[in-house]
Tab-separated table of C-alpha atoms and ligand atoms in Angstrom:
chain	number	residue	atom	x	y	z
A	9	UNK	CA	49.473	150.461	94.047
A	10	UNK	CA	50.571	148.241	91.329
A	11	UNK	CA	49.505	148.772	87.592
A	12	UNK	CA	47.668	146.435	85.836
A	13	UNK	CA	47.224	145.835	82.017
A	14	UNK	CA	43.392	146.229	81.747
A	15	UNK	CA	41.682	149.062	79.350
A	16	UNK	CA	39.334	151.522	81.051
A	17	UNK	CA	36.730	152.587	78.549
A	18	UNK	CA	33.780	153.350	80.894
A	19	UNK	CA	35.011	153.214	84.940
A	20	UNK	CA	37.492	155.431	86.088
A	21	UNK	CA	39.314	155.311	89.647
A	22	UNK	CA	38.076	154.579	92.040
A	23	UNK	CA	38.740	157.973	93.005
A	24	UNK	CA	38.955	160.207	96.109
A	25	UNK	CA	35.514	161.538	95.897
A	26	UNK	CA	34.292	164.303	98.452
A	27	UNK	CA	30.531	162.984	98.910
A	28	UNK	CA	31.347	159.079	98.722
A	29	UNK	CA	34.604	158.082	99.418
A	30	UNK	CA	36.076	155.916	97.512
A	31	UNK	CA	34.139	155.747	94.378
A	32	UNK	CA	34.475	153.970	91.297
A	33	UNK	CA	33.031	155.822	88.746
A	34	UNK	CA	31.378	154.891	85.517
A	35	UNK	CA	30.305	156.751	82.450
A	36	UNK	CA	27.732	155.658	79.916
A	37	UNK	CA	27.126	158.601	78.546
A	38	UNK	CA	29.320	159.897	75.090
A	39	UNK	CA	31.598	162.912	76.590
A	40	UNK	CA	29.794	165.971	77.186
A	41	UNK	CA	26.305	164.613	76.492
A	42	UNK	CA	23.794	166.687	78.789
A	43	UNK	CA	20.505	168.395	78.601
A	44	UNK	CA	22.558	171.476	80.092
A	45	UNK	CA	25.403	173.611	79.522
A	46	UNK	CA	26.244	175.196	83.593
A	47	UNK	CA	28.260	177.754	83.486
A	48	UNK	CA	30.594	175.695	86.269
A	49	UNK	CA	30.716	172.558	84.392
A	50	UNK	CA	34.344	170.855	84.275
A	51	UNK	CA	33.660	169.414	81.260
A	52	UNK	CA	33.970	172.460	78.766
A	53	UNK	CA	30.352	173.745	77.155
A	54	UNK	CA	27.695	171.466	75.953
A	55	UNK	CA	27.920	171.861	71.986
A	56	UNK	CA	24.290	170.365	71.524
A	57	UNK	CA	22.282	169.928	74.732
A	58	UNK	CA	20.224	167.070	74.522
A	59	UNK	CA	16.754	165.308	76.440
A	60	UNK	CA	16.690	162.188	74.058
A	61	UNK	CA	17.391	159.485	76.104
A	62	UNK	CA	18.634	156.498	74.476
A	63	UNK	CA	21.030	153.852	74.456
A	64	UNK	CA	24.399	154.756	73.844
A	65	UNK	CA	27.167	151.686	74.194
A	66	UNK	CA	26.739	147.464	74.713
A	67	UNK	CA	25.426	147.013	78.212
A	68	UNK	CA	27.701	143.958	77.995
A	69	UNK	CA	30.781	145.291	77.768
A	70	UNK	CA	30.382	148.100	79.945
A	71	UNK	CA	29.217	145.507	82.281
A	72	UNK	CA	32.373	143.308	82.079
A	73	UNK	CA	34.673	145.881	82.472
A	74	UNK	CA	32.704	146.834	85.947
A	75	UNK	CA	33.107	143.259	87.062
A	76	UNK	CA	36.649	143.289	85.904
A	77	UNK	CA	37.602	146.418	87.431
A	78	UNK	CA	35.622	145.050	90.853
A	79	UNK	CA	37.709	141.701	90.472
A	80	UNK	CA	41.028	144.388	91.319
A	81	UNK	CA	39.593	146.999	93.891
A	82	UNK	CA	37.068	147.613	96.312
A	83	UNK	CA	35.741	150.740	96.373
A	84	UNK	CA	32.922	152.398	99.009
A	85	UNK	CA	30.978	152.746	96.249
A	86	UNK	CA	29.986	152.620	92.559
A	87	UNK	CA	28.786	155.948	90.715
A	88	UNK	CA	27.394	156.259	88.169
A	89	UNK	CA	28.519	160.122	86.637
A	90	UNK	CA	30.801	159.892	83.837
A	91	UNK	CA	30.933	162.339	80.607
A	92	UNK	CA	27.402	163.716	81.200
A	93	UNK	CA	23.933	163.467	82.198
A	94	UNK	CA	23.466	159.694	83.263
A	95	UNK	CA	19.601	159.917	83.150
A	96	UNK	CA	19.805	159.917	78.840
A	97	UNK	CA	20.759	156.480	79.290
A	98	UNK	CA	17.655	153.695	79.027
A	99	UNK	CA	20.567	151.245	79.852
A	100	UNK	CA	20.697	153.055	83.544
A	101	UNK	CA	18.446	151.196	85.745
A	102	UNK	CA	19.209	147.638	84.148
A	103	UNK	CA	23.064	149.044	84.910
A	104	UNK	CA	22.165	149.941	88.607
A	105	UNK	CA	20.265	145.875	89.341
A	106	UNK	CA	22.902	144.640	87.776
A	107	UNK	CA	25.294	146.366	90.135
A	108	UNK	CA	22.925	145.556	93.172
A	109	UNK	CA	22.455	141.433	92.124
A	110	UNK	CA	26.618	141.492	91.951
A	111	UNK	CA	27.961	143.197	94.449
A	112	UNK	CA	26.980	144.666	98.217
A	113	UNK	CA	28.983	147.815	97.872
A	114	UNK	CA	26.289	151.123	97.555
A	115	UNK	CA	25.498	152.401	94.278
A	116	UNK	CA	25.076	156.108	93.696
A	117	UNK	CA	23.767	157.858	90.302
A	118	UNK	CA	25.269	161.468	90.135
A	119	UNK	CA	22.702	163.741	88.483
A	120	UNK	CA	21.372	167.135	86.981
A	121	UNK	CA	17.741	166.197	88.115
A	122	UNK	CA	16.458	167.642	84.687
A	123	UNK	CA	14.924	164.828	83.684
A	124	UNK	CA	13.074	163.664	87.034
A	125	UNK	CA	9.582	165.045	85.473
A	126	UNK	CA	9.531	161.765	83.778
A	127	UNK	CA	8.128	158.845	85.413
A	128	UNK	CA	10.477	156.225	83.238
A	129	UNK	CA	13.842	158.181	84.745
A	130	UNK	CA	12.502	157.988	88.541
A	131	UNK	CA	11.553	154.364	87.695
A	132	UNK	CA	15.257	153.713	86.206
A	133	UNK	CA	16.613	155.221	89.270
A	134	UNK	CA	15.115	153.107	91.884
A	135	UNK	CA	17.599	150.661	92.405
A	136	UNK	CA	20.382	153.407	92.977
A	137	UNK	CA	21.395	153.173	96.945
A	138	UNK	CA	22.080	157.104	97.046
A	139	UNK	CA	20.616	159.391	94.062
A	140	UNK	CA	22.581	163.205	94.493
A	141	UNK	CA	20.875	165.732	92.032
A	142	UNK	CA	21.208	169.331	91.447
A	143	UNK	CA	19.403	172.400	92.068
A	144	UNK	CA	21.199	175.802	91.997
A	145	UNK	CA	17.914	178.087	91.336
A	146	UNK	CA	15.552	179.055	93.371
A	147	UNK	CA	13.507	180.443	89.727
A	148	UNK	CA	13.589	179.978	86.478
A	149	UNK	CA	15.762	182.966	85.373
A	150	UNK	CA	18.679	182.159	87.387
A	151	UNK	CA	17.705	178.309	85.984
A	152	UNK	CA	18.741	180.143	82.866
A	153	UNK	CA	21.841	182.005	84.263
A	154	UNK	CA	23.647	178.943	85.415
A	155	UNK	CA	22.112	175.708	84.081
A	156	UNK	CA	21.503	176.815	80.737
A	157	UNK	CA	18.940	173.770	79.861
A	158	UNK	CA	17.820	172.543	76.525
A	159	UNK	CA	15.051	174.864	75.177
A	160	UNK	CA	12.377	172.394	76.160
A	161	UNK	CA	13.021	172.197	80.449
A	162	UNK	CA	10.890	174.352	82.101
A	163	UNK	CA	11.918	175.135	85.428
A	164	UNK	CA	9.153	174.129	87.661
A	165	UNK	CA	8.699	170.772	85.865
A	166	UNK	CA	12.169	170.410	87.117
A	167	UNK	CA	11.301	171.021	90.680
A	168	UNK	CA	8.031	168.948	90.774
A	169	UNK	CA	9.894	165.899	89.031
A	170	UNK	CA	12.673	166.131	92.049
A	171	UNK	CA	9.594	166.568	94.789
A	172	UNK	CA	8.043	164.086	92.759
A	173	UNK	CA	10.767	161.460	93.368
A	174	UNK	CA	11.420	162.196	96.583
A	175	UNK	CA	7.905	160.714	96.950
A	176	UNK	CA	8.432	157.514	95.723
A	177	UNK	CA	12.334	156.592	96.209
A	178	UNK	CA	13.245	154.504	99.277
A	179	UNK	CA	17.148	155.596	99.017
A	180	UNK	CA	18.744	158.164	100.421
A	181	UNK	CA	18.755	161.911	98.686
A	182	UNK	CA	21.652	164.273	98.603
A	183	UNK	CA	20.597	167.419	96.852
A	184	UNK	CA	23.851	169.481	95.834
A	185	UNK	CA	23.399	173.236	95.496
A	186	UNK	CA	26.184	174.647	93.500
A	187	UNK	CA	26.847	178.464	94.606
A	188	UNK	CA	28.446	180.938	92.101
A	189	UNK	CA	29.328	184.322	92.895
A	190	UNK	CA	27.103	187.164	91.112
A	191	UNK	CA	24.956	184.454	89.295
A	192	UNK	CA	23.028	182.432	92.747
A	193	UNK	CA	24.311	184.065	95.907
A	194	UNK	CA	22.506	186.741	96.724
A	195	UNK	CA	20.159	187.046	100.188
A	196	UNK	CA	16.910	185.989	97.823
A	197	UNK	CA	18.945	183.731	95.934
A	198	UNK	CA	19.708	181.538	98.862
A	199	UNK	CA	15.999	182.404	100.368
A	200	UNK	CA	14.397	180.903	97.088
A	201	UNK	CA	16.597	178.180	96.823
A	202	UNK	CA	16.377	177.292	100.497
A	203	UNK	CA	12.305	177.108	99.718
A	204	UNK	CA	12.811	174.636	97.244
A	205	UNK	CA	14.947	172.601	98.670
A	206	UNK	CA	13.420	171.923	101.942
A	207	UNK	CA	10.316	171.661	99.886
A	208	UNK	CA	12.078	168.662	97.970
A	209	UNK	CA	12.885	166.785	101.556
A	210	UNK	CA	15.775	165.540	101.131
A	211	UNK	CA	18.206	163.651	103.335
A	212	UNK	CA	20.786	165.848	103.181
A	213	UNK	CA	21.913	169.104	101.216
A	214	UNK	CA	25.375	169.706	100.078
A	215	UNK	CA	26.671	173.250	99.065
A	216	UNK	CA	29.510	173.233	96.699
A	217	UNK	CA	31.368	176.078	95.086
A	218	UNK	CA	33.576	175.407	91.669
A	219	UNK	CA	36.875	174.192	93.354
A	220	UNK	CA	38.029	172.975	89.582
A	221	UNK	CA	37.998	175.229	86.089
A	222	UNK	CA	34.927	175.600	84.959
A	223	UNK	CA	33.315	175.777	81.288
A	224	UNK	CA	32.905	179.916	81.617
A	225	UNK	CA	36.415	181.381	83.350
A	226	UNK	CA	34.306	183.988	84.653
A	227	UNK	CA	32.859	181.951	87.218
A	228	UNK	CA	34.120	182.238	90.897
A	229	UNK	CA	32.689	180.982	94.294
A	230	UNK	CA	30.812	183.154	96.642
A	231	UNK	CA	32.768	185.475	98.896
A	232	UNK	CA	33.392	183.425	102.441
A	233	UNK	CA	30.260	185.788	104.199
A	234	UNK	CA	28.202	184.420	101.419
A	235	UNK	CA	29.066	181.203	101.548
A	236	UNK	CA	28.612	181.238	105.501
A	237	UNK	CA	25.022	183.041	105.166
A	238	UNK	CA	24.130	180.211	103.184
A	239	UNK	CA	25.275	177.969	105.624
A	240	UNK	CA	23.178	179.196	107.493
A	241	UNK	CA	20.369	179.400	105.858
A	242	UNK	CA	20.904	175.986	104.809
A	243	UNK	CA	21.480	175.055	108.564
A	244	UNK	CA	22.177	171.435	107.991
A	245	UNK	CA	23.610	171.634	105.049
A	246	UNK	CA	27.588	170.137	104.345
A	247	UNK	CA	29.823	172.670	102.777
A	248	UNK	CA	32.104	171.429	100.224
A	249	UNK	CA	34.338	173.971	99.683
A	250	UNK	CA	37.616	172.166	100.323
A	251	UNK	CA	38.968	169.909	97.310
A	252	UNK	CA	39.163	165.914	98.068
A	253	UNK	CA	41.755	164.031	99.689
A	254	UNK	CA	42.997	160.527	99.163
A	255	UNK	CA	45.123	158.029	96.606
A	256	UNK	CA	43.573	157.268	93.631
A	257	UNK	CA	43.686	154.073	92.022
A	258	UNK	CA	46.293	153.193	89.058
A	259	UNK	CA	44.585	149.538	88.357
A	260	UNK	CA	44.254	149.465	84.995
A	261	UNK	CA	46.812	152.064	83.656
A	262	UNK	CA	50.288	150.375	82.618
A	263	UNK	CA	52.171	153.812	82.142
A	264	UNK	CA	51.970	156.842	83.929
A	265	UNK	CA	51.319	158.513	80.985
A	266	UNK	CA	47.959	156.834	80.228
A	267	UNK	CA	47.226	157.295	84.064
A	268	UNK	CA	47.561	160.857	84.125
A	269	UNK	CA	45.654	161.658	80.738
A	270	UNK	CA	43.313	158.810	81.584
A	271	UNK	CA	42.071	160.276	85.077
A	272	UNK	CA	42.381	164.116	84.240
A	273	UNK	CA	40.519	163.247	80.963
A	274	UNK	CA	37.332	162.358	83.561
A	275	UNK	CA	38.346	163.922	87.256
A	276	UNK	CA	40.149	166.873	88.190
A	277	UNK	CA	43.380	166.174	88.717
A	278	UNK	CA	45.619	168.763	90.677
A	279	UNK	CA	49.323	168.783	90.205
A	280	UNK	CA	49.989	167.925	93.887
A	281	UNK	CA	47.717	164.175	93.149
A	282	UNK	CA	49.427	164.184	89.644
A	283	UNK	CA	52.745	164.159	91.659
A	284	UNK	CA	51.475	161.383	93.778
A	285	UNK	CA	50.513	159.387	90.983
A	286	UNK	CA	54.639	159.750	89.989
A	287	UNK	CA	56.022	158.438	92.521
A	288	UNK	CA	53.175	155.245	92.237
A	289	UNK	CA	54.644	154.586	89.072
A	290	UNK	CA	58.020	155.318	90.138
A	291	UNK	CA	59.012	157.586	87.555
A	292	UNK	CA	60.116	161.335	88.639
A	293	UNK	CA	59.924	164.132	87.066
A	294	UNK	CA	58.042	162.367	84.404
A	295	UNK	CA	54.818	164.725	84.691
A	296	UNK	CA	57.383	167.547	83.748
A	297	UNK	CA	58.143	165.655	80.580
A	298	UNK	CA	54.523	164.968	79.881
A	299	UNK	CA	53.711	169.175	80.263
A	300	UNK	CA	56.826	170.213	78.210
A	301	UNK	CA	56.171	167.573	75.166
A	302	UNK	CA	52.875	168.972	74.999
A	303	UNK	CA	50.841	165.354	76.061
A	304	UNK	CA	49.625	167.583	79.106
A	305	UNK	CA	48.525	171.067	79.528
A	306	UNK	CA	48.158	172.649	82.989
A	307	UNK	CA	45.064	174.981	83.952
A	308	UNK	CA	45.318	176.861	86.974
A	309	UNK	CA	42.216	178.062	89.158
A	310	UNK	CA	42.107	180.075	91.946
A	311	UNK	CA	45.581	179.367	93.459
A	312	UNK	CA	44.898	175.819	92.256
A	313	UNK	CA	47.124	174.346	89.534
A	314	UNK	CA	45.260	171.616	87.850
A	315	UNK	CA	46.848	168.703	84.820
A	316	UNK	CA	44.587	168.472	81.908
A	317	UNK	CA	45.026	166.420	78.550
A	318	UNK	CA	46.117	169.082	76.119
A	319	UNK	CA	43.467	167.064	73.431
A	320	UNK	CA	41.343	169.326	74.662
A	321	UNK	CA	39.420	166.823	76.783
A	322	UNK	CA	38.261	168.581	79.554
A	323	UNK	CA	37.256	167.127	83.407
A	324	UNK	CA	33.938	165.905	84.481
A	325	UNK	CA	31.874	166.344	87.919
B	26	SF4	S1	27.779	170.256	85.277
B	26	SF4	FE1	26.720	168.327	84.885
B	26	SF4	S2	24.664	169.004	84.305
B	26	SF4	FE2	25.953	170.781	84.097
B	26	SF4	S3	26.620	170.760	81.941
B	26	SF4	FE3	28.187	169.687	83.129
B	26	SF4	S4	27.610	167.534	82.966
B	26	SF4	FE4	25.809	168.730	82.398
C-alpha cells in the first residue's frame, strides 16, 4: 500500500465492508444529515432531522475525485453511504449513471428507506446495481423507539414506499434489519418485522446488531438465543454479527495521521486495523502518539476498542 498525495473530500477507502467487499465509499451528504436519529447510529445524534432533499456540493468535483480515486484502486464496488441519508441528495441518480457510463464495477446506494414513498427517490435510485435499505420495526411505535424519524414519516408510508420499489427496481435488494436488545427483539418484534419484510420481497435480508458505538450508549445487541430465534425466523437471512475483515486502502492519505482521523472520521476503525494501518505507513507506535497528544480519542464497545477523532467527529454506517 503506498500513499499517495490526493485529498479525499467525498470517497473514503475503499474499505473492508461486510455486505460488499471491497467498497469505495462516497458521501454527498453534509455529516450527519438524515431524516432520522437511530438510537444505533455511529454517527452521534441527528441535531436537526431533515426530508428536504436538495443539492448539497458541485456534482463536478465530487465526480472528479471518484474518477481520480478509480484511476488508483479497484474496488468490488462503489457505495454510495457517506455522512447520512443519501436519498436527500437530487444529485444521486445523475451520481449513480455517471458511475454506470464510467466504470463496470457494481454500484450500491446504502439507505434508511424513509424516503422510498416518493416516486422521484425510487426513480433516482434506478441505476444503483444493489439498493440495501433499512427496516428495524415491524410498527410504528418501535419505528419511534429506534429510528426516531422526522415528525412528518409515518410508518406505513415507509413500508409501502419500500414494497413500492421493490415493484419497479430491476437490481438486486438487500433489506438490513438492525436488532437491538430491549428496543426490537422480542418474539412479536421479530414476528412483525418478519411480516414486513417478506412482504417487501426482497433478495436477501441481512440481520445486523451494533458491532461499533452507537449514538445512545445504552444500546446493546440481542442476547445470542435472540439473535438465533431471529435467525430463524428470518430463515434465509445473513447474520452480521461479526465485525469486517480486510486491508483498507491508504491511497490518498500522505501521513498516517490524516489516514487514521480521515477513515475513523467516516468508518469504524478498531485499534487492531488502526495498528495495521501503522505498520502501512511504517511508523510504530505512532497511533500511541496520536491517542496521548490528544489528535485521537479511543471508544471502547463491548470488548471492542475502537480509534475515533477526538474533534468529536463521530463514525458513519
Ligand atoms: S443510522 Fe443511518 S438512518 Fe439512522 S441516523 Fe444514522 S445515518 Fe441516519
Amino acid at each position: 500500500m503506498t500513499p499517495h498525495p490526493t485529498n479525499t473530500r467525498f470517497t473514503y477507502g475503499p474499505v473492508p465492508s461486510r455486505r460488499l467487499g471491497r467498497s469505495l465509499g462516497v458521501s454527498i451528504i453534509p455529516r450527519k444529515t438524515c431524516t432520522n436519529s437511530c438510537v444505533y447510529c455511529q454517527l452521534g445524534h441527528t441535531r436537526k432531522r431533515s426530508v428536504s432533499r436538495r443539492s448539497f456540493f458541485p456534482r463536478e468535483e465530487v465526480l472528479d475525485e471518484i474518477q481520480r480515486i478509480m484511476k488508483e484502486t479497484s474496488p468490488d464496488c462503489i457505495t454510495f453511504v457517506g455522512d447520512g441519508e443519501p436519498t436527500l441528495s437530487t444529485d444521486l441518480g445523475w451520481y449513480l449513471e455517471q458511475c454506470k457510463r464510467r466504470w463496470p464495477t457494481p454500484v450500491a446506494v446504502i439507505t434508511n428507506g424513509c424516503l422510498l414513498h416518493r416516486a422521484e427517490v425510487r426513480t433516482s435510485l434506478r441505476a444503483a446495481d444493489i439498493v440495501l435499505p433499512s427496516l428495524d420495526a415491524g410498527d410504528a411505535e418501535t419505528f419511534q423507539a429506534i429510528n426516531r424519524p422526522h415528525p412528518t414519516l409515518d410508518f406505513h408510508e415507509v413500508v409501502e414506499g419500500l414494497i413500492e420499489f421493490r415493484r419497479d427496481f430491476p437490481g438486486a435488494i438487500r433489506l438490513e434489519v438492525m436488532l437491538v436488545r430491549g428496543i426490537n427483539d422480542s418474539e412479536s418484534n421479530l414476528r412483525s418485522i418478519r411480516k414486513l419484510a417478506w412482504g417487501v420481497k426482497p433478495d436477501r435480508i441481512d440481520i445486523a446488531v451494533p458491532i461499533r458505538p452507537p449514538a445512545d450508549r445504552s444500546v446493546l445487541p440481542p442476547d445470542p438465543d435472540k439473535l438465533i430465534r431471529a435467525h430463524r425466523l428470518f430463515r434465509s437471512a445473513e447474520t452480521l454479527d461479526r465485525a469486517e475483515d480486510g486491508a483498507f486502502e491508504i491511497a490518498g492519505f500522505t501521513t498516517l495521521a490524516d489516514a487514521i482521523i480521515g477513515l475513523s472520521s467516516r468508518h469504524p476503525l478498531r485499534w487492531d486495523q488502526a495498528k495495521k494501518l501503522e505498520v502501512a505507513f511504517g511508523k510504530p507506535g505512532q497511533l500511541e502518539s496520536l491517542v496521548s497528544s490528544g489528535a485521537l480519542s479511543v471508544s471502547e464497545y463491548g470488548e471492542t476498542r475502537f480509534v475515533v477523532p477526538s474533534t468529536g467527529k463521530g463514525i458513519e454506517s
